[in-house]
Coordinates of C-alpha atoms in Angstrom, one line a residue:
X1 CA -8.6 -59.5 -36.9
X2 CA -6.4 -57.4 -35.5
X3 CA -6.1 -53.5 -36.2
X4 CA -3.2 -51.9 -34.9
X5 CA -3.0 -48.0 -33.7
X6 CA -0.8 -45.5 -35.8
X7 CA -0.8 -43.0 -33.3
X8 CA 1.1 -40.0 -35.1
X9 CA -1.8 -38.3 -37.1
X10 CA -3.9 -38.2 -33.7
X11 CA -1.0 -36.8 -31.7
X12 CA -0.5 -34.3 -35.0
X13 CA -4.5 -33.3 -35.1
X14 CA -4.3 -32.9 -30.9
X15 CA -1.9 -29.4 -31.3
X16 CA -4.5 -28.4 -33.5
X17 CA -7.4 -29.0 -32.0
X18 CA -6.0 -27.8 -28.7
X19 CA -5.2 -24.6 -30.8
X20 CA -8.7 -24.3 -32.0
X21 CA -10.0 -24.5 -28.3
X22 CA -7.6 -21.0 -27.7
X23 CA -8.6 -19.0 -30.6
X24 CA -12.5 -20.1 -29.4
X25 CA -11.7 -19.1 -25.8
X26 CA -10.3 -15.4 -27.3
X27 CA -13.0 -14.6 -30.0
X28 CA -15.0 -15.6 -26.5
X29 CA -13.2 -13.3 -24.3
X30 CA -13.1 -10.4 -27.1
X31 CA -16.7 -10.9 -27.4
X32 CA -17.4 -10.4 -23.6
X33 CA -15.0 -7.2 -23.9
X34 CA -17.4 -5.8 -26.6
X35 CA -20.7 -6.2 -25.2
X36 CA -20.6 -2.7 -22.8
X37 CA -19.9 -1.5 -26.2
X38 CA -22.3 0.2 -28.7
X39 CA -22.2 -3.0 -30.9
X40 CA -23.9 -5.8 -29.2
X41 CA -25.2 -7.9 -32.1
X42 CA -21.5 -8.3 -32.6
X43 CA -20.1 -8.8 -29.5
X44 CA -22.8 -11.8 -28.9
X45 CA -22.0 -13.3 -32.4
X46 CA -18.5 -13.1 -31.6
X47 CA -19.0 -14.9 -28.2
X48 CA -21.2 -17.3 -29.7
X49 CA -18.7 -18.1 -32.6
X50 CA -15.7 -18.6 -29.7
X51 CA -18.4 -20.8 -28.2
X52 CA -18.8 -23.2 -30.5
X53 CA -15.5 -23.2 -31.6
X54 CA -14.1 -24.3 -27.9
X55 CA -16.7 -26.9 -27.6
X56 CA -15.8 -28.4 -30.7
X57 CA -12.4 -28.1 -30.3
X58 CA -12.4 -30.3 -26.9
X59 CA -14.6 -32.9 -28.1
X60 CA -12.2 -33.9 -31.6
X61 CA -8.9 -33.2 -28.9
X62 CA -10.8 -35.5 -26.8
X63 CA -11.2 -38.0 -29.8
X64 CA -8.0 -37.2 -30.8
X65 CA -6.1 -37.9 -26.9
X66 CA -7.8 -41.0 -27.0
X67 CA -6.1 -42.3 -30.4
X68 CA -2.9 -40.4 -29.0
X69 CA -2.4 -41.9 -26.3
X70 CA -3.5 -45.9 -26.9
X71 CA -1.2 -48.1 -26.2
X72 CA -1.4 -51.4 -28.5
X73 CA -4.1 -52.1 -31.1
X74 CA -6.9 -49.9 -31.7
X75 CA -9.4 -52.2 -33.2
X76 CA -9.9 -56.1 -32.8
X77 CA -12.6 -58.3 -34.7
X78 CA -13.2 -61.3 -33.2
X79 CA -16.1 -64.0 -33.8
X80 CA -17.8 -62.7 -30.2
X81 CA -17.5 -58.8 -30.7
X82 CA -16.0 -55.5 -31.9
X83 CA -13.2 -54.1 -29.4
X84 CA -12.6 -50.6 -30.4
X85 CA -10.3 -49.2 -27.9
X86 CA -10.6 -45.6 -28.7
X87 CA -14.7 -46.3 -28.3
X88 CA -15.2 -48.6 -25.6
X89 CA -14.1 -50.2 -22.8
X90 CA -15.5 -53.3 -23.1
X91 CA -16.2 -55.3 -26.4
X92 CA -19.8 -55.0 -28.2
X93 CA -21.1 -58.1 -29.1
X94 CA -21.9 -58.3 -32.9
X95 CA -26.0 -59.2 -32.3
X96 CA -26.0 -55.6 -30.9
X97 CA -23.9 -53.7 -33.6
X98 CA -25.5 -52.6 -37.2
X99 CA -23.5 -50.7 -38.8
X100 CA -22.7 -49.2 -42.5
X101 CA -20.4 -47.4 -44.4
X102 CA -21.6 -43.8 -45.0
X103 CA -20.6 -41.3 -47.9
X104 CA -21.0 -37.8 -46.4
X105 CA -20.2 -35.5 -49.6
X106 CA -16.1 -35.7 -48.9
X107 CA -15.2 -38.6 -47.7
X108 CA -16.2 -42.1 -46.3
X109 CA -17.2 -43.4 -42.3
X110 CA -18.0 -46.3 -41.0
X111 CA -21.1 -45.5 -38.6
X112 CA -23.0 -47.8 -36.3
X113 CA -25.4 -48.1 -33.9
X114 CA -25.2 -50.3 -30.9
X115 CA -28.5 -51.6 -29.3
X116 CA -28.9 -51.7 -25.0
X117 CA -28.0 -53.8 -22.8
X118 CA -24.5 -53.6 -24.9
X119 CA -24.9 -50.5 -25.3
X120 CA -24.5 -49.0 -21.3
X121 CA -22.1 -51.9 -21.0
X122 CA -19.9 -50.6 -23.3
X123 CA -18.8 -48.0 -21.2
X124 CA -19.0 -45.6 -24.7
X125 CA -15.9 -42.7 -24.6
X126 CA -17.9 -39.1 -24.2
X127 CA -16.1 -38.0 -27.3
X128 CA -17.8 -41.0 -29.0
X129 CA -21.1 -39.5 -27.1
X130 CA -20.8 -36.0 -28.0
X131 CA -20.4 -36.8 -31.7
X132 CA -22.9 -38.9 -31.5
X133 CA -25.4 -36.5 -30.7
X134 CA -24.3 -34.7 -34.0
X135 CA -25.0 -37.9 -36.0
X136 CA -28.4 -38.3 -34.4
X137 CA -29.0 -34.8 -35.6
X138 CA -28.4 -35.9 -39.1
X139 CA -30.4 -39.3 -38.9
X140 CA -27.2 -41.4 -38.8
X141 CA -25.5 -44.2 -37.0
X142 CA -25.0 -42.9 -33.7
X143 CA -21.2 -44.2 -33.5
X144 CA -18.4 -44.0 -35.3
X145 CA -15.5 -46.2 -35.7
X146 CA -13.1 -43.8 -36.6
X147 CA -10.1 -44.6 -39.6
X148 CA -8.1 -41.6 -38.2
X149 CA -4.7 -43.3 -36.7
X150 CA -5.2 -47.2 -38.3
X151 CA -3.6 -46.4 -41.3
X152 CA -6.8 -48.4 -42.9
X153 CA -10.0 -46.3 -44.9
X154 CA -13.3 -46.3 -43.6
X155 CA -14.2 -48.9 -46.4
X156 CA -11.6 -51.4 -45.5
X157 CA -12.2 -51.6 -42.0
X158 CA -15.9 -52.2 -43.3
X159 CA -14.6 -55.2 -45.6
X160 CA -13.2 -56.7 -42.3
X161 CA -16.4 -56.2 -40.1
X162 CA -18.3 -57.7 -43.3
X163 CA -16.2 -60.9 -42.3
X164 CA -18.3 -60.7 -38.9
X165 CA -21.2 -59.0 -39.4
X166 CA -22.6 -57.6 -42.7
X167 CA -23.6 -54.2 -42.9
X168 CA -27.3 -53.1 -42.6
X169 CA -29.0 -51.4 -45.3

């Protein structure tokens, strides 16, 4: 099963992204301008704001530049693994993936976890890492595979793994 790349959205959602990271790095720098001020609750929530925002903003253009700039397909389902190229280098075998599809309130994601050795041999993106930690946080599947440039929902790339390996519970 082969999934191709649609690399237009990512390359659209990149500029944005990278605009998010500028507007973070200014409320940053305004911020640091305030704090000799007389208002230094503001100027730190300010700074912390621009923070948050820049971080943010370079892990999805990270995510993003990863989907932008694959060449060939982005996903291939196979009877010996999942190749996501925008995740791993390397294929994950399936006896190390669980995975399900997840409803978070707006929309749908497929989420898995992969267990170790496949896990370090993967050679896991650190966009795929950083999010990751924000999925642990919620008591999620640490990985996503991510719809964004395939064209394909969350749910029908989880009707094609289901050919593989059926979802956990």
């Amino acid at each position: 099963m082969i999934i191709p790349n649609r690399p237009l959205l990512p390359r659209l959602l990149l500029l944005f992204w990278v605009a998010e990271i500028a507007v973070g790095l200014l409320f940053a720098a305004a911020g640091y301008e305030l704090l000799g001020q007389a208002g230094n609750g503001g100027a730190a929530v300010l700074m912390l704001m621009g923070v948050v925002l820049a971080v943010v903003g370079a892990v999805m253009a990270g995510h993003c530049w990863r989907s932008a700039r694959l060449a060939g397909n982005a996903i291939e389902m196979t009877g010996a693994g999942l190749m996501d190229r925008r995740l791993s280098a390397h294929p994950i075998p399936w006896e190390a993936v669980s995975w399900k599809v997840i409803f978070n309130g707006r929309s749908y994601a497929l989420q898995m976890d992969i267990a170790e050795p496949a896990r370090s041999a993967a050679a896991i993106a650190w966009p795929a890492r950083a999010l990751g930690v924000f999925s642990r946080m919620l008591r999620q599947p640490e990985f996503n595979v991510a719809a964004l440039g395939t064209a394909m929902t969350a749910e029908e790339i989880g009707k094609r793994m289901a050919g593989f390996k059926p979802p956990t519970a």
